[in-house]
Each structure stands twice: as structure tokens, then as C-alpha cells.
XYZ file of C-alpha atoms in Angstrom:
650
model
C 18.343 9.705 2.674
C 17.318 12.660 4.763
C 13.781 13.294 5.993
C 12.261 16.533 7.254
C 10.015 17.345 10.225
C 7.640 19.397 8.135
C 5.210 20.148 10.980
C 7.898 22.151 12.746
C 9.750 23.197 9.596
C 12.928 21.663 10.944
C 15.235 20.036 8.351
C 17.337 16.990 8.962
C 15.072 15.554 11.599
C 16.783 12.240 11.564
C 19.492 10.337 9.850
C 19.711 6.616 9.516
C 23.238 5.271 9.517
C 24.026 1.691 8.632
C 26.793 0.034 10.573
C 28.297 -3.383 9.850
C 25.672 -5.268 11.852
C 22.948 -2.902 13.013
C 21.145 0.256 12.048
C 21.823 3.112 14.417
C 19.138 5.768 14.583
C 20.376 9.248 15.432
C 17.736 11.842 16.194
C 18.735 15.402 15.338
C 15.585 17.489 15.730
C 16.313 20.966 17.137
C 13.544 21.450 19.699
C 13.866 23.055 23.110
C 12.827 19.975 25.028
C 15.088 16.952 24.680
C 12.303 14.551 25.731
C 9.822 16.130 23.345
C 12.434 16.042 20.584
C 13.000 12.317 20.998
C 9.275 11.571 21.216
C 8.320 13.487 18.079
C 11.123 12.174 15.908
C 10.606 8.619 17.082
C 6.914 8.948 16.204
C 7.780 10.247 12.753
C 10.212 7.422 12.194
C 7.648 4.805 13.146
C 5.110 6.461 10.873
C 7.290 5.799 7.866
C 6.456 2.529 6.186
C 9.631 0.510 5.752
C 9.714 -2.749 3.799
C 10.089 -5.723 6.089
C 13.359 -6.824 4.576
C 14.988 -3.429 5.155
C 15.239 -3.989 8.895
C 15.318 -7.755 8.849
C 17.079 -9.611 11.628
C 20.495 -11.068 10.994
C 20.501 -14.389 9.200
C 22.050 -16.471 11.960
C 22.758 -19.534 9.810
C 24.807 -17.536 7.324
C 26.429 -15.554 10.130
C 27.757 -18.798 11.603
C 29.154 -19.843 8.237
C 31.031 -16.561 7.856
C 32.386 -16.921 11.402
C 33.490 -20.483 10.615
C 35.364 -19.401 7.505
C 37.063 -16.597 9.400
C 38.335 -19.101 11.986
C 39.516 -21.461 9.234
C 41.648 -18.765 7.613
C 43.093 -16.590 10.400
C 45.580 -13.895 9.373
C 49.188 -14.846 10.044
C 52.385 -12.780 9.819
C 56.009 -13.232 10.813
C 59.654 -12.693 9.870
C 62.611 -14.654 8.551
C 65.235 -14.783 11.334
C 67.748 -17.167 9.699
C 68.569 -18.446 6.189
C 70.421 -21.672 5.329
C 70.274 -22.269 1.559
C 66.583 -22.603 0.791
C 65.871 -23.463 4.442
C 64.351 -20.726 6.592
C 63.810 -20.180 10.285
C 60.661 -18.182 10.956
C 59.410 -16.206 13.915
C 55.608 -16.278 13.662
C 53.248 -14.220 15.765
C 52.231 -16.099 18.864
C 48.783 -17.644 18.921
C 48.411 -17.949 15.157
C 47.754 -21.612 14.220
C 50.137 -23.065 11.646
C 50.950 -26.685 10.779
C 53.313 -28.698 8.631
C 52.488 -28.310 4.939
C 50.931 -24.854 5.221
C 52.114 -22.304 2.696
C 52.890 -18.657 3.376
C 53.796 -15.753 1.146
C 57.406 -14.522 1.247
C 57.662 -10.736 1.150
C 60.607 -8.336 0.749
C 59.953 -5.082 2.583
C 61.172 -1.865 1.003
C 61.085 1.799 1.833
C 58.380 3.291 4.015
C 55.471 5.079 2.284
C 54.069 8.399 3.539
C 50.933 10.338 2.706
C 51.899 13.331 0.526
C 49.611 15.726 2.425
C 49.347 14.496 6.013
C 52.912 13.078 6.013
C 51.641 10.123 8.018
C 53.109 6.670 7.415
C 50.689 4.597 5.343
C 52.764 1.428 4.914
C 55.836 -0.028 3.240
C 56.664 -1.012 -0.296
C 56.429 -4.795 -0.704
C 57.854 -7.234 -3.260
C 56.314 -10.711 -3.590
C 59.041 -13.417 -3.566
C 56.756 -16.427 -3.966
C 55.789 -18.983 -1.318
C 57.381 -20.914 1.544
C 56.232 -24.275 2.906
C 56.154 -25.034 6.629
C 58.332 -28.082 7.444
C 58.315 -28.082 11.238
C 56.466 -26.180 13.960
C 58.085 -25.631 17.374
C 57.095 -23.607 20.403
C 59.323 -20.600 19.677
C 60.057 -20.881 15.946
C 59.140 -22.725 12.767
C 61.200 -24.264 9.981
C 60.291 -23.730 6.325
C 61.659 -23.952 2.801
C 61.395 -21.549 -0.114
C 59.381 -22.895 -3.060
C 60.677 -20.282 -5.499
C 64.124 -21.325 -6.811
C 64.841 -17.800 -8.106
C 64.091 -16.107 -4.790
C 67.002 -15.273 -2.488
C 65.472 -14.974 0.996
C 67.314 -13.006 3.654
C 66.912 -12.016 7.271
C 64.153 -9.510 7.874
C 61.962 -10.689 5.003
C 58.342 -11.099 5.971
C 56.011 -14.075 5.731
C 52.275 -13.757 5.563
C 49.203 -15.884 5.148
C 48.137 -15.858 1.490
C 44.602 -15.213 2.689
C 44.861 -11.776 4.258
C 41.988 -10.847 1.944
C 39.967 -13.850 0.817
C 38.138 -13.649 -2.502
C 35.296 -16.060 -3.225
C 33.078 -17.236 -6.004
C 29.827 -18.813 -4.844
C 28.412 -21.632 -6.963
C 24.623 -22.012 -7.327
C 23.392 -23.888 -4.225
C 22.554 -27.559 -4.668
C 19.160 -28.083 -3.008
C 18.393 -31.631 -1.849
C 16.090 -30.762 1.023
C 12.464 -31.739 1.473
C 11.664 -28.102 2.129
C 11.515 -25.934 -0.992
C 14.484 -23.624 -0.476
C 14.786 -20.579 -2.748
C 18.181 -21.284 -4.316
C 18.490 -17.915 -6.065
C 17.758 -15.962 -2.879
C 20.118 -18.158 -0.836
C 22.887 -17.596 -3.384
C 22.354 -13.840 -3.183
C 22.326 -13.894 0.647
C 25.575 -15.901 0.800
C 27.376 -13.458 -1.498
C 26.051 -10.505 0.467
C 27.132 -11.955 3.843
C 30.645 -12.667 2.583
C 30.973 -9.188 1.090
C 29.951 -7.597 4.378
C 32.989 -9.137 6.129
C 36.059 -6.843 6.016
C 38.431 -9.713 5.027
C 36.178 -11.339 2.451
C 35.224 -10.259 -1.035
C 32.997 -11.639 -3.784
C 33.926 -10.098 -7.156
C 31.284 -9.041 -9.660
C 31.305 -12.321 -11.602
C 28.456 -14.801 -12.016
C 30.066 -18.233 -11.622
C 26.840 -20.128 -12.312
C 26.221 -18.188 -15.508
C 29.815 -18.847 -16.603
C 29.332 -22.603 -16.082
C 26.056 -22.532 -18.017
C 27.652 -20.539 -20.841
C 30.538 -23.055 -21.087
C 28.136 -26.010 -20.585
C 30.116 -27.220 -17.576
C 28.992 -29.366 -14.702
C 30.138 -28.540 -11.187
C 32.802 -31.273 -11.327
C 34.124 -30.322 -14.773
C 34.267 -26.637 -13.838
C 36.768 -27.484 -11.080
C 39.288 -29.242 -13.316
C 42.696 -27.613 -13.812
C 41.930 -26.858 -17.463
C 38.691 -25.009 -16.736
C 40.066 -23.273 -13.645
C 42.754 -21.788 -15.900
C 40.007 -20.602 -18.249
C 38.211 -19.134 -15.249
C 41.346 -17.328 -14.077
C 41.474 -15.462 -17.383
C 38.056 -14.052 -16.489
C 38.425 -13.405 -12.748
C 41.118 -13.808 -10.085
C 39.858 -15.471 -6.883
C 41.220 -17.626 -4.070
C 38.341 -19.972 -3.294
C 35.143 -21.333 -4.787
C 32.317 -22.069 -2.358
C 30.072 -25.033 -3.194
C 26.940 -24.811 -0.988
C 24.427 -27.605 -0.509
C 21.179 -27.809 1.455
C 20.038 -31.237 2.658
C 17.541 -32.751 5.045
C 19.260 -34.872 7.728
C 17.043 -36.581 10.313
C 14.298 -34.096 9.625
C 16.581 -31.075 10.054
C 17.690 -28.614 7.374
C 21.494 -28.594 7.110
C 23.541 -26.140 5.037
C 26.926 -27.615 4.146
C 29.671 -26.091 2.045
C 33.002 -26.957 0.476
C 35.808 -24.479 -0.136
C 37.735 -25.374 -3.278
C 41.059 -23.837 -4.293
C 40.569 -21.763 -7.447
C 44.225 -22.458 -8.310
C 44.217 -26.257 -8.497
C 40.699 -27.476 -7.602
C 41.759 -29.167 -4.355
C 39.429 -29.327 -1.382
C 40.617 -26.808 1.208
C 37.913 -26.903 3.861
C 34.424 -28.261 4.358
C 31.854 -27.811 7.086
C 28.135 -27.872 7.749
C 25.736 -25.798 9.816
C 22.356 -26.784 11.224
C 19.849 -24.270 9.924
C 17.869 -22.086 12.312
C 14.956 -22.400 9.869
C 15.914 -19.004 8.461
C 16.875 -20.060 4.944
C 14.698 -18.417 2.266
C 11.883 -20.587 0.975
C 10.226 -20.574 -2.418
C 6.795 -20.548 -0.767
C 7.586 -17.381 1.143
C 8.717 -15.684 -2.014
C 5.586 -16.463 -3.940
C 3.175 -15.736 -1.122
C 4.724 -12.339 -0.432
C 2.235 -9.796 -1.764
C 1.052 -11.997 -4.621
C -1.966 -10.528 -6.328
C -3.676 -13.305 -8.212
C -6.422 -11.027 -9.456
C -5.781 -7.951 -11.572
C -9.212 -6.621 -10.723
C -11.433 -8.259 -8.089
C -14.682 -7.516 -9.896
C -13.719 -8.379 -13.473
C -11.913 -11.306 -15.064
C -10.539 -9.868 -18.314
C -6.972 -10.075 -17.026
C -5.869 -13.315 -15.351
C -2.829 -13.913 -13.146
C -0.177 -16.276 -14.590
C 2.931 -16.103 -12.422
C 5.136 -13.963 -10.234
C 8.904 -14.027 -9.912
C 11.019 -12.236 -7.352
C 14.535 -10.868 -7.816
C 16.751 -10.259 -4.770
C 17.884 -6.851 -5.968
C 16.370 -3.609 -7.189
C 15.429 -3.939 -10.847
C 15.506 -0.445 -12.301
C 13.825 -1.133 -15.638
C 13.073 -3.962 -18.067
C 11.916 -4.591 -21.616
C 10.978 -7.584 -23.758
C 12.181 -8.532 -27.220
C 13.574 -11.196 -29.542
C 17.359 -10.868 -29.237
C 18.383 -13.862 -31.366
C 15.669 -13.853 -34.044
C 14.232 -17.254 -33.110
C 10.694 -15.930 -32.673
C 10.793 -16.245 -28.869
C 11.149 -13.277 -26.558
C 13.906 -12.670 -24.049
C 13.530 -10.446 -20.996
C 16.156 -7.767 -20.445
C 16.459 -6.443 -16.888
C 18.806 -3.789 -15.515
C 19.826 -2.803 -12.022
C 22.156 0.114 -11.349
C 25.175 -1.418 -13.117
C 24.194 -4.719 -14.797
C 22.352 -5.703 -17.975
C 20.814 -9.165 -17.494
C 19.093 -11.321 -20.099
C 16.516 -13.904 -19.013
C 14.767 -16.671 -20.940
C 11.513 -18.347 -20.019
C 12.253 -22.005 -19.233
C 9.648 -24.328 -17.726
C 7.507 -21.401 -16.646
C 10.335 -19.535 -14.883
C 12.751 -16.843 -15.998
C 16.326 -18.129 -16.063
C 19.340 -15.853 -16.473
C 21.241 -16.736 -19.652
C 23.518 -13.725 -20.137
C 24.863 -10.772 -18.247
C 26.968 -7.695 -18.929
C 28.385 -5.641 -16.057
C 29.516 -2.063 -15.973
C 31.696 -0.628 -13.234
C 29.746 -0.611 -9.995
C 29.604 2.745 -8.207
C 30.662 4.614 -11.361
C 27.817 3.756 -13.724
C 24.127 4.353 -13.006
C 21.826 2.642 -15.488
C 18.608 4.594 -15.871
C 16.516 2.818 -18.491
C 16.532 -0.034 -20.999
C 14.681 -0.413 -24.292
C 14.645 -3.335 -26.720
C 13.864 -3.120 -30.443
C 15.169 -3.898 -33.930
C 16.405 -0.527 -35.161
C 19.155 -1.725 -37.541
C 16.698 -4.000 -39.370
C 18.637 -7.281 -39.125
C 15.751 -9.247 -37.602
C 17.210 -9.250 -34.082
C 16.356 -6.726 -31.392
C 19.097 -4.517 -29.956
C 19.348 -3.417 -26.323
C 19.535 0.355 -25.747
C 20.682 1.375 -22.267
C 20.578 4.904 -20.883
C 23.556 5.244 -18.559
C 24.976 7.972 -16.345
C 28.717 7.447 -15.862
C 29.938 9.758 -13.142
C 28.606 13.153 -14.154
C 28.357 12.313 -17.869
C 25.703 10.624 -19.955
C 27.397 7.645 -21.664
C 24.582 5.490 -23.004
C 25.215 2.423 -25.134
C 23.608 -0.227 -27.321
C 24.174 -3.997 -27.224
C 23.388 -6.793 -29.635
C 23.479 -10.532 -29.097
C 26.114 -12.514 -30.978
C 24.117 -15.646 -31.673
C 27.031 -17.986 -32.463
C 29.173 -16.882 -29.519
C 26.129 -16.433 -27.261
C 27.493 -13.119 -25.994
C 26.444 -9.496 -25.878
C 28.577 -7.033 -27.815
C 28.620 -3.264 -28.008
C 27.269 -1.831 -31.264
C 27.146 1.786 -30.057
C 29.154 3.258 -27.175
C 29.662 6.505 -25.253
C 26.449 8.057 -26.541
C 25.539 11.424 -25.025
C 21.798 10.797 -25.358
C 18.780 9.520 -23.440
C 16.931 6.601 -25.086
C 13.293 5.476 -25.193
C 11.457 3.168 -27.630
C 7.763 3.559 -28.438
C 5.504 1.091 -30.299
C 2.116 2.725 -30.897
C -0.562 0.055 -31.401
C 1.980 -2.665 -32.169
C 3.774 -0.827 -34.968
C 7.499 -1.120 -35.618
C 9.573 0.285 -32.757
C 10.724 3.892 -32.936
C 13.842 4.809 -30.992
C 13.611 8.289 -29.471
C 16.530 10.309 -28.168
C 17.065 13.562 -26.314
C 20.198 15.435 -25.315
C 21.220 16.346 -21.772
C 21.408 19.989 -20.851
C 24.085 21.838 -18.922
C 21.938 23.104 -16.064
C 18.875 20.928 -16.637
C 18.744 17.192 -17.371
C 16.998 17.525 -20.761
C 17.306 20.083 -23.510
C 16.213 20.556 -27.087
C 13.861 18.555 -29.279
C 13.172 14.851 -29.125
C 14.668 13.167 -32.204
C 14.321 9.755 -33.806
C 17.385 7.520 -34.066
C 17.880 5.776 -37.423
C 20.395 3.242 -38.710
C 22.120 4.534 -41.828
C 25.407 3.572 -43.480
C 26.011 0.901 -40.831
C 25.761 3.279 -37.912
C 23.192 4.841 -35.593
C 22.556 8.538 -36.058
C 20.046 11.066 -34.848
C 17.459 11.523 -37.528
C 14.495 13.857 -37.884
C 12.834 15.671 -35.044
C 9.783 13.992 -33.612
C 6.681 15.857 -34.692
C 5.777 17.280 -31.275
C 4.978 20.682 -29.886
C 8.050 22.838 -29.289
C 7.794 22.456 -25.517
C 11.019 21.015 -24.175
C 13.064 20.761 -21.012
C 11.611 19.869 -17.651
C 7.938 19.602 -18.586
C 8.195 17.851 -21.952
C 10.744 15.030 -22.124
C 10.982 11.646 -23.845
C 10.110 9.779 -20.632
C 6.399 9.553 -19.910
C 5.679 10.261 -23.595
C 4.337 8.378 -26.590
C 2.637 9.037 -29.915
C -0.139 7.536 -31.989
C -2.636 8.351 -34.689
C -5.734 8.773 -32.540
C -8.094 10.715 -34.760
C -7.954 8.692 -37.954
C -6.023 11.344 -39.884
C -2.387 11.157 -41.012
C -0.902 13.113 -38.101
C 0.122 11.648 -34.760
C -0.924 13.098 -31.453
C 1.455 13.171 -28.490
C 0.396 11.773 -25.114
C 2.423 12.787 -22.053
C 2.330 12.739 -18.300
C 2.875 16.357 -17.326
C 4.968 17.596 -14.418
C 2.071 16.915 -12.036
C 1.518 13.415 -13.454
C -1.733 14.279 -15.243
C -2.415 12.914 -18.709
C -2.237 15.436 -21.560
C -2.657 14.891 -25.302
C -1.278 17.494 -27.711
C -1.741 18.106 -31.393
C 1.483 18.652 -33.422
C 0.860 22.402 -33.149
C 0.691 22.294 -29.383
C -3.065 22.420 -28.872
C -4.261 20.501 -25.816
C -6.760 17.925 -27.074
C -7.200 15.958 -23.852
C -6.643 17.276 -20.350
C -7.253 14.736 -17.622
C -7.452 15.690 -13.966
C -6.810 12.105 -12.871
C -3.633 11.822 -10.833
C -1.393 9.012 -12.032
C 1.098 9.226 -9.203
C 4.738 10.124 -8.845
C 7.830 8.076 -9.444
C 10.348 8.145 -6.563
C 13.345 8.189 -8.924
C 14.984 11.575 -9.419
C 17.043 12.533 -12.490
C 19.508 15.127 -11.257
C 21.878 17.344 -13.163
C 24.707 16.520 -10.790
C 25.430 15.899 -7.107
C 23.815 17.610 -4.146
C 25.828 20.331 -2.453
C 25.083 19.472 1.181
C 25.949 22.955 2.420
C 24.004 24.942 -0.158
C 21.310 22.372 -0.850
C 21.836 22.821 -4.564
C 22.632 20.572 -7.456
C 26.114 20.850 -8.897
C 26.464 20.121 -12.585
C 29.289 18.239 -14.128
C 30.714 21.548 -15.266
C 30.804 22.863 -11.715
C 27.711 25.034 -12.087
C 25.249 25.020 -9.209
C 21.579 25.202 -9.985
C 18.486 25.103 -7.825
C 16.718 21.878 -7.047
C 14.108 22.870 -9.570
C 16.603 21.687 -12.166
C 15.923 18.095 -11.175
C 13.290 16.013 -12.942
C 11.212 13.091 -11.742
C 11.525 9.975 -13.837
C 8.358 8.957 -15.671
C 7.516 5.449 -16.758
C 6.265 4.221 -20.100
C 2.950 5.086 -21.679
C 1.903 2.376 -24.117
C -0.776 2.408 -26.818
C -1.989 -1.171 -27.273
C -4.396 -3.046 -29.560
C -6.194 -5.999 -28.057
C -8.941 -7.669 -29.980
C -10.691 -5.023 -31.997
C -10.175 -2.190 -29.499
C -7.445 0.352 -28.760
C -6.119 1.164 -25.303
C -3.680 3.403 -23.467
C -1.864 1.764 -20.538
C -0.295 3.913 -17.800
C 1.507 3.305 -14.499
C -0.137 4.655 -11.371
C 1.952 5.205 -8.232
C 0.518 6.532 -4.998
C 2.585 9.233 -3.324
C 2.850 9.251 0.503
C 5.731 11.701 1.025
C 6.389 15.406 0.583
C 6.586 17.454 -2.602
C 7.585 16.201 -6.035
C 11.290 16.921 -5.643
C 11.477 16.059 -1.971
C 13.992 13.371 -1.016
C 11.520 12.093 1.554
C 8.977 11.160 -1.101
C 7.875 7.551 -0.705
C 5.675 5.485 -2.982
C 4.200 2.632 -0.981
C 1.529 1.367 -3.373
C 0.951 1.258 -7.082
C -1.342 0.015 -9.805
C -1.794 -0.102 -13.559
C -4.485 1.879 -15.369
C -6.007 0.854 -18.725
C -7.957 3.441 -20.722
C -9.953 2.748 -23.860
C -9.178 5.019 -26.811
C -11.836 6.454 -29.104
C -12.282 9.595 -31.173
C -13.929 11.355 -28.261
C -11.043 10.746 -25.870
C -10.312 8.198 -23.135
C -12.395 6.175 -20.729
C -11.075 4.080 -17.863
C -11.695 0.396 -18.445
C -9.617 -1.303 -15.788
C -7.331 -0.439 -12.924
C -5.420 -3.068 -11.029
C -5.719 -3.506 -7.304
C -3.135 -1.656 -5.270
C 0.041 -3.569 -4.526
C 2.953 -2.834 -2.234
C 5.952 -1.094 -3.776
C 6.255 1.367 -6.642
C 5.620 0.347 -10.235
C 9.066 0.716 -11.788
C 8.117 -0.493 -15.275
C 5.566 -2.465 -17.271
C 5.189 -3.926 -20.759
C 2.176 -5.186 -22.642
C 3.261 -7.762 -25.230
C 0.552 -8.757 -27.759
C 0.375 -12.444 -28.646
C 0.452 -13.573 -32.254
C -2.764 -13.880 -34.186
C -4.630 -11.284 -32.157
C -4.896 -13.848 -29.355
C -4.690 -11.430 -26.446
C -1.645 -10.009 -24.683
C 0.736 -10.664 -21.806
C 0.942 -7.901 -19.216
C 4.221 -7.722 -17.301
C 4.377 -5.504 -14.214
C 7.618 -4.776 -12.367
C 7.341 -3.533 -8.804
C 10.178 -2.663 -6.461
C 10.222 -2.376 -2.701
C 13.424 -0.436 -2.030
C 14.916 0.404 1.314
C 15.320 4.165 1.641
C 18.521 3.437 3.537
C 20.287 1.987 0.530
C 21.243 3.765 -2.671
C 22.422 0.674 -4.508
C 20.805 -2.399 -5.891
C 21.356 -4.423 -2.728
C 18.820 -2.392 -0.801
C 15.705 -3.547 -2.588
C 13.699 -6.440 -3.966
C 11.685 -6.595 -7.150
C 8.717 -8.621 -8.336
C 7.804 -9.273 -11.962
C 4.156 -10.304 -12.230
C 2.689 -11.659 -15.466
C -0.992 -11.619 -16.454
C -2.931 -12.733 -19.519
C -5.221 -10.112 -21.021
C -8.062 -11.743 -22.925
C -8.969 -10.251 -26.320
C -12.337 -8.517 -26.611
């Protein structure tokens, strides 16, 4: 993400480029003095607050494990130099370890392949002929036999290690150490380290969730029967089984590598920890705010849970109709369902979209079809098109299924003062992200359709969108007023005819997320729409979080997010939100009055939800904050915290 040296009006002051192991900082300021240029840009870089994890040192324990695995599975290639029946004489590349019993792939090379434009050779066509087994290893050659009775090997065929590109599944770590190791964070770190290696890959499949869904133990999951079931879901070479133990007072991380084909043990090893494994204590202590407001005790801290990725949005609802709420979280490409178990959120379901293609923007949960179970409505950008969708839980199969797909609409649900949820929708424009009126979505004749227009002022587009908007009957009459955060993040309340009833000068902070029409034209500095039309950057819109009207006790409130901007202008890419809070305003016929505002916490407030308890017994306040590295544009570059508080009834 580019930054600008605004004091000298010099764009592209610096760029931060991530390499495989380190971050290289290239300073590009165009000043006359080279020394002065370096000094100023270095100062500006240091002035930027970067989350600690963004520039964290390499995890040496996990680095050693990756290095071990690489040495265990070195690449190996060679050629068939003689054929006698199914017996083969092989010439293997010198220095590559091979032993009796090892298996190699047998390959038939075909015609050479050339790039159609550059005409450069890019490789050769290959046909897989099965496997060969090493029978004897000598200094200058090896003997082998073909395991495929239908293959007819011949001179010049190639042999290759089956593990040129190793694919892994990582099982949930088994923690048996005295020290409280954060298993979820360790699992995430292991997958990330393996993915960073050029020869290793971890597919987008949650092995632990699959075992839980099938009610399988670790041992039963590795039987031939269940491995065949697994193969129908994902194709991998190895399954890593990690374990953390305390041995003679030292933390040891051991692992087994199990063949995903037949469940046999392939390799096992252990590494003495450098005391750099993530701990549960560190996770909880990190920025935990146990007090919502230092001076008052109306809202009490319950718990905080960290997620090792950037959570984009979340909502709460009853997905299976059992009277207990589930928590639905999204990152850029996944929809994840969590259930509260023993005071902690545990992932019970997950649905993935194609990473790098899809960009999930928002999630809303509510029963719109009236069957007693809440649906999940996800706003999704796919490439340069808006392809939102809705999911519903299949209770018997314990799966999520699509009930509405490829929807060219933005979604948002509002629940004024605990009323039934209303699903709002708005269409995308051609040169601006939003266009036309905000409409309700209704379920009619077994399908979702856009219904009547929301009774709002006819002010649409950039300044009046379904995000940062809600409605409620505030004055005691039959009409509903519309509350919005305007383009400068000030609270405004409109009558249906467009009259401004409330105009607050309080600044409620910007959201760092930008909704763009298309991609940035680097040369022109414009946005390019999906239709190839370039528009100015003014066509982009800042995302706005929820506004929620809530009843607690006998009083009415409006709850708003409050982010504190520390960067440049509203549409500047260098905008950073370092701190955030939550504001609670009381609602009366005369307007609004601030009742509470949480203490500032690190990170921007990505989402919140106030969930009233039954029987007017107060409410749970859930606050999602994200500390995202500005150097990463995907979910791996950030961490998120979901804090829960209890709000006492008045």
C-alpha cells in the first residue's frame, strides 16, 4: 500500500515489498539530497504505527521443522537407461539420496511446449505411467521394477520423486505441555510456514473441522476407509500430526507425517522449542480491556477471543432454531460458523469461496423466509462483479447450503429496538459503487425478491447508502426516521421527506476499508470499472459499520462505532485507524445524549453487535477489532479480537 510524503507533496515516498523471509524497505522520495531523502523517509516510516505482529521475527522453531521436512523429501529425478521385462536400470542424479523400497513416478516425455507469444520453451508434455520401486542402489546406477502391469517402460522415460510438490493437511495440535500453548494459533502458524515454502502447499481445507463433522478421532480418521472419504474432499500427499509436550522441563514440538493414501507413518521428528510457541496467556493479555468505561460499571467485561486472521465482519443469530445463537464470521473468502462451548467460541462449520477471486464484504444473519431458522446473507465481490449469496443451515446434514446465489445486490439487516429483522438491499452502479433506492428484500413464492422501497429521503449514491444506516420510530408517530453516518462520519437523522431532524457535529471516525468501483489504474491514478470505464477516485466509498437501535431495560439507545483516524484524507490509501471505541447514545423525543463511550483500544472497530437477553435481562455487547498489517491485502496479514461485555439493564 503506497504512502505519500505530504509535507513535500511527493507521491510514492516509499514502498514496502515483502520477500520470502524479510521485508525490504525501498525509499523512493525524489529530493535533491540523497542523505536528506533517506533521513526524511526513514523518519516517516518510523512514525507510522505498525502492529507488532506485522514485523515479527521469524518463528525459529517452525522454521526448523520446515527445513527438516525439506531434507526428508528432497527432489529426485533421473532416466531409464535399460529395460528388461518389468526390470529397469535407472540413472539418478548424483547426490540425491535413494534407498531400497523407495517409490518414484515413471514419466513418458512427449513433445516440447513453447510459449505462444515469446516462443520460449516452457517445458515438455508428460504422461504419468505409474510408479517404480527401487530394488538395488549402486554407485553409478540403480535397479528398479515397474509397479504398473499395463505400463510399457522404455529407454529415455523419466523417473521422479512423487513429492516434487508436497501437499499437507495439518491436524489440530495435541497439547500435553505444562505451559498453556495456544493450539489454534500454533495450527495457523504451522499452515502459514508450510505455505510459504515454494515446494509445500496446504490446501484450503479444515482437517480438524472435517474430523469433528464426521465425529472421528485422530486414529479413526487415518484408517483406509476414512482416508478414501477424505480423498473425495481434497487431494493431499501427507497429513501432519503435531504434538507439544514437556520433556525434562523443556517444551518440545514433535510431529508425525502420515501418508494420506494409506495411513502409514512416513516420517517423524521432534524439535526443541526456542520458547517462541504462541501461548494462551499472551493472547488474552494482548490489549485486553476488562473495563468498558473506567468510571462507570454498567457494562462489564466477560471474555475476549483472538482469531489469527483478519475478520472482516460478523453477526449473531440462531441458525438451527434451537434457541441458542451461533456466531457467523467472515474473512475475505470464508464463511465460518462458531458455537459457544465451555465459554469459548468453537468453529463448527465453514464454507469457502475461491481465494483471490472472491472478496467478502459483509455478513448479516436473520430469519427472512420465516421458517424459524436464521439465514446468512453475504455481500461478495467476485472479480469485478457483485455476486452476493445467502446460506441456510441444513440441520440434519449439519451443512450450509446455498438458498440464493449470484445476487447483484448489497445486503444489510437492521433490527430497530429488537423488532423482526429487515433485510435491506441496494444495487451497484456502473461508475459508482451504489445507485438507486434502498429496497427491502422479502420472501415470496419460495424465493427472495426485492420488495418495496425503504421509506427514506431520495438521496442516493455516495452519501446515502445502506451501510451506516438504520431506521426506527423515534418520535412516537407511525413513521420511521432514518439515522445515517454521513460522508464525514457525522450522525444525521432524516424525516421521510428529507428534513434533517438531528445534526450532530461529533466525529465518529473513519473506516479504513474502501469500496471501489474497480481496480486502480496505476498510471492514471483512477478507478477502472468492470465495464472498462475509468472514473475519478471520488467514485470510491468508505465502508461504514452498523448503527443499532437497542432497548435495554426501560430505555432506548443508539449504538455507533467510533474509529480514530490518523492518516490522510478520507479516500487516501495511507489512512490508518489505530484506535477505536464504541459510543452509546440515549434516545428521547428531544434527540440524543451520550451515555457511555468505551475506552480506546488498539485496532479499528470492524463490527459490533448488541444482542438483548431474554426477559429484558440486559444485553451482550460484542465488539470486533482488527489490527491489520498495511503490507498485506489478504486475511493472513491481520489479527482480530472479539470482546464480549454484559450490559446491565437500567
